[in-house]
Coordinates of C-alpha atoms (C1' of nucleotides) in Angstrom, one line a residue:
Chain S
X1 CA -24.5 -2.9 -21.4
X2 CA -22.6 -1.8 -24.4
X3 CA -21.5 1.3 -22.4
X4 CA -19.4 3.6 -24.6
X5 CA -16.1 4.7 -23.0
X6 CA -17.6 8.0 -22.6
X7 CA -20.0 7.1 -19.8
X8 CA -18.4 5.1 -17.3
X9 CA -14.8 6.1 -17.0
X10 CA -13.6 9.2 -15.4
X11 CA -10.1 10.5 -17.0
X12 CA -7.0 9.9 -14.8
X13 CA -3.5 11.2 -14.8
X14 CA -1.6 8.2 -13.3
X15 CA 1.2 5.7 -14.5
X16 CA 0.4 2.8 -16.9
X17 CA -0.5 0.5 -14.4
X18 CA -3.1 3.0 -12.9
X19 CA -4.7 2.9 -16.1
X20 CA -5.0 -0.7 -16.2
X21 CA -6.7 -0.8 -12.5
X22 CA -9.1 1.8 -13.7
X23 CA -10.2 -0.4 -16.8
X24 CA -10.1 -3.7 -14.7
X25 CA -12.6 -2.0 -12.2
X26 CA -14.8 -1.1 -14.8
X27 CA -14.8 -4.6 -16.2
X28 CA -15.3 -6.1 -12.7
X29 CA -18.1 -3.8 -12.0
X30 CA -19.9 -5.4 -14.8
X31 CA -20.0 -2.4 -17.2
X32 CA -19.6 -5.2 -20.1
X33 CA -21.2 -8.1 -21.1
X34 CA -19.0 -11.2 -21.7
X35 CA -18.5 -11.3 -25.6
X36 CA -19.0 -7.4 -25.9
X37 CA -16.4 -5.4 -27.7
X38 CA -14.0 -3.3 -25.5
X39 CA -13.2 0.3 -26.8
X40 CA -10.6 0.5 -29.5
X41 CA -7.0 1.6 -28.5
X42 CA -7.6 4.7 -30.6
X43 CA -10.6 5.8 -28.4
X44 CA -9.1 4.8 -25.1
X45 CA -6.1 7.2 -26.1
X46 CA -8.5 10.0 -26.6
X47 CA -10.5 9.6 -23.6
X48 CA -7.6 9.2 -21.3
X49 CA -5.4 11.4 -23.2
X50 CA -2.7 8.8 -23.1
X51 CA -0.1 7.6 -25.4
X52 CA -0.9 4.3 -27.4
X53 CA 2.0 2.7 -25.8
X54 CA 0.4 3.1 -22.1
X55 CA -3.1 2.2 -23.4
X56 CA -1.3 -0.9 -25.0
X57 CA 0.6 -1.8 -21.8
X58 CA -2.6 -1.5 -19.7
X59 CA -4.5 -3.7 -22.1
X60 CA -1.8 -6.4 -22.1
X61 CA -2.3 -6.5 -18.4
X62 CA -5.9 -6.9 -18.7
X63 CA -5.2 -9.7 -21.4
X64 CA -3.0 -11.5 -19.2
X65 CA -5.3 -11.7 -16.5
X66 CA -7.9 -13.1 -18.9
X67 CA -10.2 -10.2 -18.6
X68 CA -10.0 -9.5 -22.4
X69 CA -9.1 -11.2 -25.5
X70 CA -7.5 -9.3 -28.3
X71 CA -7.1 -10.6 -31.7
X72 CA -5.4 -8.6 -34.6
X73 CA -8.1 -7.3 -37.0
X74 CA -11.0 -8.2 -35.0
X75 CA -10.7 -6.2 -31.9
X76 CA -10.8 -6.7 -28.2
X77 CA -13.8 -8.5 -26.4
X78 CA -14.5 -8.7 -22.9
X79 CA -14.2 -12.7 -21.7
X80 CA -16.5 -14.6 -19.7
X81 CA -16.2 -14.7 -16.1
X82 CA -15.4 -18.2 -15.9
X83 CA -12.2 -17.5 -18.1
X84 CA -10.9 -14.7 -15.6
X85 CA -7.6 -15.8 -14.0
X86 CA -9.2 -15.4 -10.2
X87 CA -5.7 -16.8 -9.1
X88 CA -3.7 -14.2 -10.6
X89 CA -2.4 -11.8 -7.7
X90 CA -3.3 -8.8 -9.6
X91 CA -7.0 -10.0 -9.9
X92 CA -7.0 -10.2 -6.1
X93 CA -5.6 -6.5 -5.9
X94 CA -8.2 -5.3 -8.4
X95 CA -10.9 -6.9 -6.5
X96 CA -9.8 -5.8 -3.2
X97 CA -9.6 -2.0 -4.4
X98 CA -13.3 -2.3 -5.9
X99 CA -15.7 -0.4 -3.8
X100 CA -18.7 -2.4 -4.8
X101 CA -17.5 -5.8 -4.8
X102 CA -18.6 -8.5 -7.7
X103 CA -21.4 -10.4 -5.7
X104 CA -20.6 -13.8 -7.6
X105 CA -17.0 -13.5 -7.3
X106 CA -17.3 -12.8 -3.3
X107 CA -19.6 -15.8 -3.1
X108 CA -17.3 -18.1 -5.0
X109 CA -14.4 -16.9 -3.2
X110 CA -15.8 -17.4 0.0
X111 CA -17.4 -20.8 -0.8
X112 CA -13.7 -22.0 -1.5
X113 CA -12.5 -20.5 1.6
X114 CA -15.3 -22.4 3.6
X115 CA -14.2 -25.8 2.1
X116 CA -10.6 -25.5 2.0
X117 CA -9.4 -23.3 4.8
X118 CA -10.4 -25.9 7.4
X119 CA -7.8 -28.2 5.7
X120 CA -5.3 -25.7 5.4
X121 CA -5.4 -25.1 9.3
X122 CA -4.8 -28.8 9.5
X123 CA -1.7 -28.7 7.5
X124 CA -0.4 -25.5 9.3
X125 CA -0.8 -27.4 12.6
X126 CA 1.5 -30.1 11.3
X127 CA 4.0 -27.9 9.4
X128 CA 4.1 -24.5 11.3
X129 CA 7.5 -23.4 12.4
X130 CA 8.3 -21.1 15.3
X131 CA 8.7 -18.3 12.8
X132 CA 4.8 -19.1 11.4
X133 CA 3.8 -19.0 14.9
X134 CA 5.4 -15.8 15.5
X135 CA 3.7 -14.3 12.3
X136 CA 0.1 -15.7 13.4
X137 CA 0.5 -14.4 16.8
X138 CA 1.7 -11.0 15.7
X139 CA -1.4 -10.6 13.5
X140 CA -3.5 -11.6 16.2
X141 CA -2.2 -9.1 18.6
X142 CA -2.7 -6.6 16.0
X143 CA -6.4 -7.6 15.5
X144 CA -6.8 -7.3 19.3
X145 CA -5.0 -4.0 19.5
X146 CA -7.3 -2.4 16.8
X147 CA -10.4 -4.0 17.8
X148 CA -11.7 -1.4 20.3
X149 CA -11.6 1.6 18.1
X150 CA -14.1 1.6 15.3
X151 CA -12.0 4.3 13.5
X152 CA -9.3 1.8 12.8
X153 CA -11.5 -0.7 10.9
X154 CA -9.3 -0.7 7.9
X155 CA -6.2 -1.4 10.0
X156 CA -8.2 -4.2 11.6
X157 CA -9.0 -5.8 8.3
X158 CA -5.4 -5.8 7.2
X159 CA -4.3 -7.6 10.5
X160 CA -7.3 -10.1 9.8
X161 CA -5.9 -10.7 6.3
X162 CA -2.5 -11.3 7.6
X163 CA -3.6 -13.8 10.1
X164 CA -5.2 -15.9 7.5
X165 CA -2.5 -15.4 5.1
X166 CA 0.2 -16.5 7.9
X167 CA -1.9 -19.7 8.0
X168 CA -1.8 -20.3 4.5
X169 CA 1.9 -19.7 4.6
X170 CA 2.3 -22.1 7.5
X171 CA 0.9 -24.8 5.2
X172 CA 4.7 -24.9 3.7
X173 CA 3.2 -25.7 0.3
X174 CA 3.7 -23.2 -2.4
X175 CA 0.4 -23.8 -4.1
X176 CA -1.7 -23.4 -1.1
X177 CA 0.6 -20.3 0.0
X178 CA -0.3 -18.6 -3.3
X179 CA -3.7 -18.9 -2.4
X180 CA -3.5 -16.8 0.6
X181 CA -3.8 -13.9 -1.8
X182 CA -7.4 -14.6 -2.5
X183 CA -8.1 -13.5 1.1
X184 CA -7.8 -9.8 0.8
X185 CA -10.7 -9.1 -1.5
X186 CA -12.9 -11.6 0.5
X187 CA -12.2 -10.0 3.8
X188 CA -12.4 -6.3 2.8
X189 CA -15.7 -7.0 1.2
X190 CA -16.7 -8.4 4.4
X191 CA -15.6 -5.5 6.5
X192 CA -17.5 -3.2 4.1
X193 CA -20.7 -5.1 4.2
X194 CA -21.0 -6.0 8.0
X195 CA -20.8 -3.5 10.8
X196 CA -19.6 -5.7 13.6
X197 CA -21.3 -4.8 16.7
X198 CA -19.7 -4.8 20.0
X199 CA -20.2 -8.0 21.4
X200 CA -19.7 -10.1 18.4
X201 CA -16.2 -8.9 17.8
X202 CA -14.9 -10.2 21.2
X203 CA -16.3 -13.3 19.8
X204 CA -14.5 -13.2 16.7
X205 CA -11.4 -12.7 18.3
X206 CA -11.7 -15.6 20.8
X207 CA -12.6 -17.7 17.8
X208 CA -9.5 -16.5 16.1
X209 CA -7.3 -17.1 19.1
X210 CA -8.6 -20.9 19.3
X211 CA -7.1 -21.6 16.1
X212 CA -3.7 -20.0 16.9
X213 CA -3.8 -22.1 20.0
X214 CA -4.7 -25.2 18.3
X215 CA -1.8 -24.8 15.6
X216 CA 0.7 -23.9 18.3
X217 CA -0.3 -27.4 20.1
X218 CA 0.0 -29.3 16.6
X219 CA -3.4 -30.3 16.8
X220 CA -4.7 -30.7 13.4
X221 CA -8.4 -31.7 14.6
X222 CA -8.9 -28.8 16.7
X223 CA -7.3 -26.4 14.2
X224 CA -9.8 -27.6 11.7
X225 CA -12.7 -27.2 14.1
X226 CA -11.8 -23.8 15.3
X227 CA -11.2 -22.7 11.8
X228 CA -14.6 -24.0 10.8
X229 CA -16.0 -22.0 13.4
X230 CA -14.3 -18.8 12.4
X231 CA -15.7 -19.2 9.0
X232 CA -19.2 -20.2 10.1
X233 CA -19.3 -16.6 11.8
X234 CA -18.0 -15.1 8.9
X235 CA -20.3 -16.9 6.8
X236 CA -23.3 -15.5 8.9
X237 CA -22.2 -12.1 8.7
X238 CA -21.8 -12.3 4.8
X239 CA -25.1 -14.2 4.3
X240 CA -23.7 -16.9 2.7
X241 CA -25.6 -20.3 3.0
X242 CA -23.1 -22.8 4.6
X243 CA -24.9 -25.7 2.5
X244 CA -21.6 -26.0 0.7
X245 CA -19.7 -29.2 2.0
X246 CA -17.1 -28.5 4.5
X247 CA -14.6 -31.5 3.8
X248 CA -16.1 -34.5 5.0
X249 CA -18.5 -33.2 7.7
X250 CA -21.9 -32.6 6.3
X251 CA -23.4 -32.4 10.0
X252 CA -24.7 -28.8 10.7
X253 CA -22.0 -26.7 12.6
X254 CA -22.7 -25.9 16.1
X255 CA -23.0 -22.1 15.9
Chain X
X1 CA 24.8 -19.4 -11.8
X2 CA 25.5 -15.9 -13.2
X3 CA 25.0 -17.4 -16.6
X4 CA 25.3 -14.7 -19.2
X5 CA 22.8 -14.3 -22.0
X6 CA 25.5 -15.7 -24.4
X7 CA 25.5 -19.1 -23.1
X8 CA 22.1 -20.6 -22.4
X9 CA 19.6 -19.1 -25.1
X10 CA 19.8 -20.1 -28.6
X11 CA 18.4 -17.4 -30.8
X12 CA 14.6 -17.5 -32.0
X13 CA 12.6 -16.2 -34.5
X14 CA 8.8 -16.3 -33.3
X15 CA 6.5 -13.6 -32.1
X16 CA 6.6 -11.7 -29.1
X17 CA 5.0 -14.5 -26.8
X18 CA 7.5 -16.9 -28.2
X19 CA 10.4 -14.9 -26.7
X20 CA 8.7 -14.7 -23.5
X21 CA 8.4 -18.5 -23.4
X22 CA 11.9 -18.9 -23.9
X23 CA 12.9 -16.5 -21.3
X24 CA 10.7 -18.2 -19.0
X25 CA 11.9 -21.7 -19.7
X26 CA 15.4 -20.3 -18.9
X27 CA 14.4 -19.2 -15.5
X28 CA 12.4 -22.1 -14.7
X29 CA 15.4 -24.2 -15.6
X30 CA 17.2 -22.6 -12.7
X31 CA 19.7 -20.7 -15.1
X32 CA 19.7 -17.7 -12.5
X33 CA 19.6 -17.6 -8.8
X34 CA 16.8 -15.7 -6.9
X35 CA 17.9 -12.2 -6.6
X36 CA 20.5 -12.3 -9.4
X37 CA 20.4 -9.5 -12.0
X38 CA 18.6 -10.5 -15.4
X39 CA 20.1 -9.5 -18.8
X40 CA 19.5 -5.9 -19.9
X41 CA 17.3 -5.1 -22.4
X42 CA 19.7 -3.9 -24.8
X43 CA 21.7 -7.3 -24.5
X44 CA 18.5 -9.1 -25.1
X45 CA 17.7 -7.2 -28.1
X46 CA 21.1 -7.8 -29.6
X47 CA 21.2 -11.7 -28.6
X48 CA 17.8 -12.3 -30.2
X49 CA 18.1 -9.7 -32.9
X50 CA 14.8 -8.3 -31.7
X51 CA 13.3 -4.9 -31.4
X52 CA 13.3 -3.4 -27.9
X53 CA 9.4 -3.5 -28.3
X54 CA 9.2 -7.2 -28.3
X55 CA 11.7 -7.7 -25.6
X56 CA 9.7 -5.4 -23.4
X57 CA 6.5 -6.9 -24.0
X58 CA 8.2 -10.5 -23.4
X59 CA 9.7 -9.0 -20.1
X60 CA 6.3 -7.7 -19.2
X61 CA 4.7 -10.9 -19.1
X62 CA 7.6 -12.5 -17.1
X63 CA 7.1 -9.7 -14.8
X64 CA 3.2 -10.2 -14.5
X65 CA 3.9 -13.8 -13.7
X66 CA 6.3 -12.8 -10.8
X67 CA 9.3 -14.6 -12.2
X68 CA 11.2 -11.1 -12.3
X69 CA 10.9 -7.7 -10.8
X70 CA 12.0 -4.6 -12.7
X71 CA 12.8 -1.3 -11.4
X72 CA 13.6 1.8 -13.3
X73 CA 17.3 2.6 -12.9
X74 CA 18.1 -0.5 -11.0
X75 CA 17.4 -3.2 -13.6
X76 CA 15.8 -6.7 -13.6
X77 CA 16.4 -9.3 -11.1
X78 CA 15.0 -12.7 -10.8
X79 CA 12.6 -13.1 -8.1
X80 CA 12.3 -16.0 -5.4
X81 CA 10.7 -19.0 -6.3
X82 CA 8.1 -18.4 -3.4
X83 CA 6.9 -15.1 -5.2
X84 CA 6.4 -16.9 -8.5
X85 CA 2.5 -17.1 -9.5
X86 CA 2.2 -20.7 -9.7
X87 CA -1.4 -20.2 -10.2
X88 CA -1.1 -18.1 -13.1
X89 CA -2.2 -20.2 -16.1
X90 CA 0.5 -18.9 -18.1
X91 CA 2.9 -20.4 -15.7
X92 CA 1.3 -23.6 -16.1
X93 CA 1.8 -23.6 -19.9
X94 CA 5.6 -22.7 -19.5
X95 CA 5.9 -25.6 -16.9
X96 CA 4.4 -28.0 -19.2
X97 CA 6.4 -26.9 -22.1
X98 CA 9.7 -27.6 -20.3
X99 CA 11.5 -30.6 -20.9
X100 CA 13.2 -31.0 -17.9
X101 CA 10.5 -30.1 -15.4
X102 CA 11.6 -27.9 -12.2
X103 CA 11.7 -31.0 -9.4
X104 CA 10.7 -28.8 -6.6
X105 CA 7.7 -27.4 -8.5
X106 CA 6.5 -30.6 -9.6
X107 CA 6.6 -31.9 -5.9
X108 CA 4.9 -29.0 -4.4
X109 CA 2.1 -29.1 -7.2
X110 CA 1.7 -32.8 -6.7
X111 CA 1.5 -32.4 -2.7
X112 CA -1.2 -30.0 -3.5
X113 CA -3.0 -32.5 -5.9
X114 CA -2.6 -35.3 -3.2
X115 CA -4.4 -33.3 -0.5
X116 CA -7.1 -31.4 -2.4
X117 CA -8.2 -33.5 -5.2
X118 CA -9.9 -36.3 -3.1
X119 CA -12.1 -33.6 -1.8
X120 CA -12.8 -31.9 -5.4
X121 CA -14.2 -35.4 -6.3
X122 CA -16.3 -35.0 -3.4
X123 CA -17.7 -31.8 -4.6
X124 CA -18.0 -32.9 -8.1
X125 CA -20.1 -36.2 -7.0
X126 CA -22.4 -33.6 -5.3
X127 CA -22.6 -30.9 -8.2
X128 CA -22.1 -32.7 -11.5
X129 CA -24.4 -32.0 -14.2
X130 CA -25.1 -34.2 -17.2
X131 CA -22.8 -32.1 -19.3
X132 CA -20.2 -32.7 -16.5
X133 CA -20.7 -36.1 -16.9
X134 CA -20.4 -36.3 -20.5
X135 CA -17.1 -34.5 -20.3
X136 CA -15.5 -36.8 -17.8
X137 CA -16.8 -39.8 -19.7
X138 CA -15.6 -38.6 -23.0
X139 CA -12.1 -38.3 -21.7
X140 CA -12.3 -41.5 -20.1
X141 CA -13.1 -43.2 -23.4
X142 CA -10.2 -41.2 -24.9
X143 CA -7.9 -42.7 -22.3
X144 CA -8.8 -46.2 -22.9
X145 CA -8.9 -45.8 -26.8
X146 CA -5.1 -44.4 -26.7
X147 CA -3.9 -46.7 -24.0
X148 CA -3.0 -49.6 -25.8
X149 CA -0.7 -48.0 -28.6
X150 CA 2.6 -46.6 -27.1
X151 CA 3.1 -44.4 -29.8
X152 CA 0.2 -42.2 -28.5
X153 CA 1.3 -41.5 -25.2
X154 CA 1.0 -37.8 -25.8
X155 CA -2.6 -38.1 -26.7
X156 CA -3.0 -40.4 -23.7
X157 CA -1.7 -37.7 -21.5
X158 CA -3.9 -35.1 -22.9
X159 CA -6.9 -37.1 -22.2
X160 CA -5.8 -37.7 -18.8
X161 CA -5.5 -34.1 -18.3
X162 CA -9.0 -33.6 -19.7
X163 CA -10.2 -36.4 -17.2
X164 CA -9.1 -34.7 -14.2
X165 CA -9.9 -31.0 -15.3
X166 CA -13.4 -32.2 -16.1
X167 CA -13.7 -33.2 -12.5
X168 CA -12.3 -29.6 -11.2
X169 CA -15.0 -28.0 -13.6
X170 CA -17.5 -30.4 -12.1
X171 CA -17.1 -28.6 -8.8
X172 CA -19.0 -25.9 -10.1
X173 CA -16.9 -23.4 -7.9
X174 CA -14.9 -20.8 -10.0
X175 CA -11.7 -20.9 -7.7
X176 CA -11.5 -24.7 -7.7
X177 CA -11.9 -24.6 -11.5
X178 CA -9.2 -22.4 -12.2
X179 CA -6.9 -24.8 -10.4
X180 CA -7.5 -27.4 -13.1
X181 CA -5.0 -25.8 -15.3
X182 CA -2.4 -27.1 -12.8
X183 CA -2.8 -30.4 -14.0
X184 CA -1.0 -30.1 -17.3
X185 CA 2.5 -29.8 -16.1
X186 CA 2.1 -32.4 -13.2
X187 CA 0.8 -34.9 -15.4
X188 CA 3.2 -34.5 -18.4
X189 CA 6.0 -34.7 -16.0
X190 CA 4.7 -37.8 -14.8
X191 CA 4.3 -39.2 -18.3
X192 CA 7.8 -38.3 -19.3
X193 CA 9.4 -39.9 -16.4
X194 CA 7.5 -43.1 -15.9
X195 CA 7.0 -45.6 -18.7
X196 CA 3.8 -47.4 -17.7
X197 CA 4.3 -51.1 -18.1
X198 CA 1.8 -52.9 -19.6
X199 CA -0.3 -54.3 -16.7
X200 CA -0.2 -51.0 -14.6
X201 CA -1.9 -49.3 -17.4
X202 CA -5.1 -51.5 -17.3
X203 CA -5.0 -50.8 -13.4
X204 CA -4.8 -47.0 -13.9
X205 CA -7.6 -47.2 -16.4
X206 CA -9.9 -49.1 -13.8
X207 CA -8.9 -46.7 -10.9
X208 CA -10.1 -43.7 -13.1
X209 CA -13.4 -45.6 -14.3
X210 CA -14.4 -45.9 -10.8
X211 CA -14.0 -42.4 -10.0
X212 CA -16.3 -41.5 -12.8
X213 CA -18.8 -44.1 -11.4
X214 CA -18.9 -42.8 -8.2
X215 CA -19.3 -39.3 -9.5
X216 CA -22.3 -40.5 -11.5
X217 CA -23.9 -42.3 -8.8
X218 CA -23.4 -39.1 -6.5
X219 CA -21.5 -41.1 -3.9
X220 CA -19.0 -38.3 -2.4
X221 CA -17.3 -40.8 0.0
X222 CA -16.7 -43.3 -2.8
X223 CA -15.6 -40.4 -5.1
X224 CA -12.8 -39.5 -2.5
X225 CA -11.7 -43.0 -1.9
X226 CA -11.2 -43.8 -5.5
X227 CA -9.6 -40.5 -6.4
X228 CA -7.0 -41.1 -3.5
X229 CA -6.5 -44.5 -4.9
X230 CA -5.8 -42.8 -8.4
X231 CA -3.2 -40.5 -6.8
X232 CA -1.7 -43.0 -4.6
X233 CA -0.7 -45.0 -7.7
X234 CA 0.5 -41.8 -9.5
X235 CA 2.5 -41.0 -6.4
X236 CA 4.3 -44.2 -6.1
X237 CA 5.3 -43.7 -9.9
X238 CA 6.6 -40.2 -9.3
X239 CA 8.5 -41.3 -6.1
X240 CA 6.6 -38.7 -3.9
X241 CA 6.1 -39.6 -0.3
X242 CA 2.5 -39.7 0.6
X243 CA 3.3 -38.8 4.1
X244 CA 1.3 -35.5 3.1
X245 CA -2.0 -35.5 5.2
X246 CA -4.8 -36.5 2.9
X247 CA -7.5 -34.5 4.2
X248 CA -8.4 -36.1 7.5
X249 CA -7.6 -39.3 6.9
X250 CA -4.0 -39.9 8.2
X251 CA -4.2 -43.9 8.1
X252 CA -2.1 -45.4 5.5
X253 CA -3.7 -45.8 2.2
X254 CA -4.2 -49.4 1.0
X255 CA -2.4 -49.6 -2.0
Chain O
dA1 C1' -29.7 -15.6 -58.3
dC2 C1' -25.8 -17.8 -56.6
dT3 C1' -20.8 -18.4 -55.8
dA4 C1' -16.0 -17.1 -55.7
dT5 C1' -12.4 -14.0 -55.9
dA6 C1' -10.5 -9.3 -55.2
dC7 C1' -10.3 -5.2 -53.2
dG8 C1' -10.0 -2.4 -49.1
dA9 C1' -11.3 -0.6 -44.5
dA10 C1' -10.4 -1.2 -39.6
dA11 C1' -8.1 -3.0 -35.9
dT12 C1' -4.3 -4.9 -33.5
dG13 C1' 0.9 -6.1 -33.7
dT14 C1' 5.6 -4.4 -34.6
dC15 C1' 9.5 -1.5 -35.6
dT16 C1' 12.4 2.6 -34.9
dG17 C1' 14.3 6.6 -32.6
dA18 C1' 14.1 10.0 -29.3
dC19 C1' 13.5 11.8 -24.7
dA20 C1' 11.9 11.4 -19.3
dT21 C1' 12.8 9.6 -14.9
dT22 C1' 14.6 6.9 -11.5
dT23 C1' 18.7 4.8 -9.3
dA24 C1' 23.5 3.9 -7.9
dT25 C1' 28.0 5.2 -8.1
dC26 C1' 31.8 8.1 -8.0
dG27 C1' 34.4 12.4 -6.8
dC28 C1' 34.9 16.4 -4.3
dA29 C1' 34.7 19.7 -0.7
dA30 C1' 33.5 20.8 4.3
Chain L
dT1 C1' 34.7 10.9 7.6
dT2 C1' 30.6 12.5 6.1
dG3 C1' 27.4 14.9 3.1
dC4 C1' 26.5 16.4 -1.4
dG5 C1' 26.4 17.1 -6.7
dA6 C1' 27.4 15.3 -11.2
dT7 C1' 27.5 11.5 -14.1
dA8 C1' 26.4 7.2 -15.9
dA9 C1' 23.1 3.3 -16.5
dA10 C1' 19.0 1.3 -16.6
dT11 C1' 14.0 1.2 -17.1
dG12 C1' 9.5 3.9 -18.4
dT13 C1' 7.4 6.9 -21.8
dC14 C1' 6.3 9.2 -26.1
dA15 C1' 5.3 10.0 -31.2
dG16 C1' 5.0 8.3 -35.6
dA17 C1' 5.2 5.1 -39.3
dC18 C1' 4.5 0.4 -41.2
dA19 C1' 3.2 -4.6 -41.3
dT20 C1' -0.3 -8.0 -40.6
dT21 C1' -4.6 -10.0 -39.8
dT22 C1' -9.7 -10.0 -40.1
dC23 C1' -14.1 -9.0 -41.9
dG24 C1' -17.3 -6.8 -45.1
dT25 C1' -18.2 -5.5 -49.5
dA26 C1' -18.3 -5.0 -54.2
dT27 C1' -17.8 -7.1 -58.7
dA28 C1' -17.2 -10.4 -61.9
dG29 C1' -18.4 -15.1 -63.6
dT30 C1' -21.3 -19.2 -63.8

DNA sequence: ACTATACGAAATGTCTGACATTTATCGCAA
DNA sequence: TTGCGATAAATGTCAGACATTTCGTATAGT
């Protein structure tokens, strides 16, 4: 869809970064096909009544995350989804702030989690320090605390993110740790789509607690199994086929 | 080391991106401790005889990769290594271009590869298309071709990177695929440190070939084992202890 | 009719100077 | 000693002009 700048983008009066967020959301929403020309600086300046400097800074951010490609004389084009820097923390923020998440991206991120996260829990079980355990437990308590009240769904999601992120951190490897930032978009997308019914929430909390217990007891196998069960439930909620190979256990998971 | 801008940085006459590279290399070399103040814009302008615009663009790139943090009125400080965006492709480029690689980062990246890459090969064995196989084989042929001549070490390293990256791509998951960009710094660091002796190179090529064969035959188990052997050899060369748990096989690897 | 060169439009990249905004610090008075 | 306001210093923003790259087109030559 060669949508002009006129149609999709309501004007905005924020800082320079806010503009980048607006543009990024537009791209992530699929407003432009890969390879299509992006509006020129002049038009963006006019449309948002922003200085060229702010527009350029915003475009530089998009370019830094691989969303667009700019070349002097040719203009700006939207890059293919395969070239997007999914692991850039800024991208995670943008994806998480999107109200209608990009379906393919959510699936890909979740497929990654499904395969990697059980193993990360193994690492965490081997390397977690007391501080790591405290962080995980705090998040767990927060999840339980905000579970009953349906009005605190957002808070619950934050604790959920914190729980999984704490596990990534407990792996004590800088690379895995960085990936914890991928969790937010994946989890908020889940929250928006699936309304937890009363019973399943207790179930979910129990599964999370078992992961924590396994890590606390330094039992890698148990931590992996427990994490697989947590994700299996989430996968079912999301409607993702769990045909993706989960590490080296192709046997069907006992749901 | 509160090194002033005077001492560490030779002047440069490139574009805006070149300046960012110079500054990034300085930070990655450990010229500034975490939390220390970074030179002010004015000083950088003077030192590099660059306009404030170029300096600001360069600093924006560093900020985007998490290397520095800028706040109006306070100044610019270098962030902790834990906050660096290791998965930003730009960071990989900067790390690869560094002549004296950051030892901790290399170890962390390699520890990640050691744990994740066998599993990625499993995925590749399950999902590789004919095009993927062609890419892997082409890289393998390039490695063999440039193996004998010691003057083409750099070219050999490029094919090595291409080989492993092609496997990441063959996983057909966008997240794993992005991680292939981490390979370059890891591999070039290896090349610089270890001079392959004649016999071990044949051995290395043979191990790589077995990975390719396993993927071609759609044998995930074999692909995993073969990849573990490739990495075990590299780990030995790098002097990294392979005590890190490689997936779910804590038994010592048969080297 | 086809090719090659030269010109010019359009877009991004860069420079310069000024002003706005945020932050920390210092001095001063209650 | 504490609280408050003025000042300085740093980054953020704006505006306008110019440089550079790229592509299309027109034109001249073969």
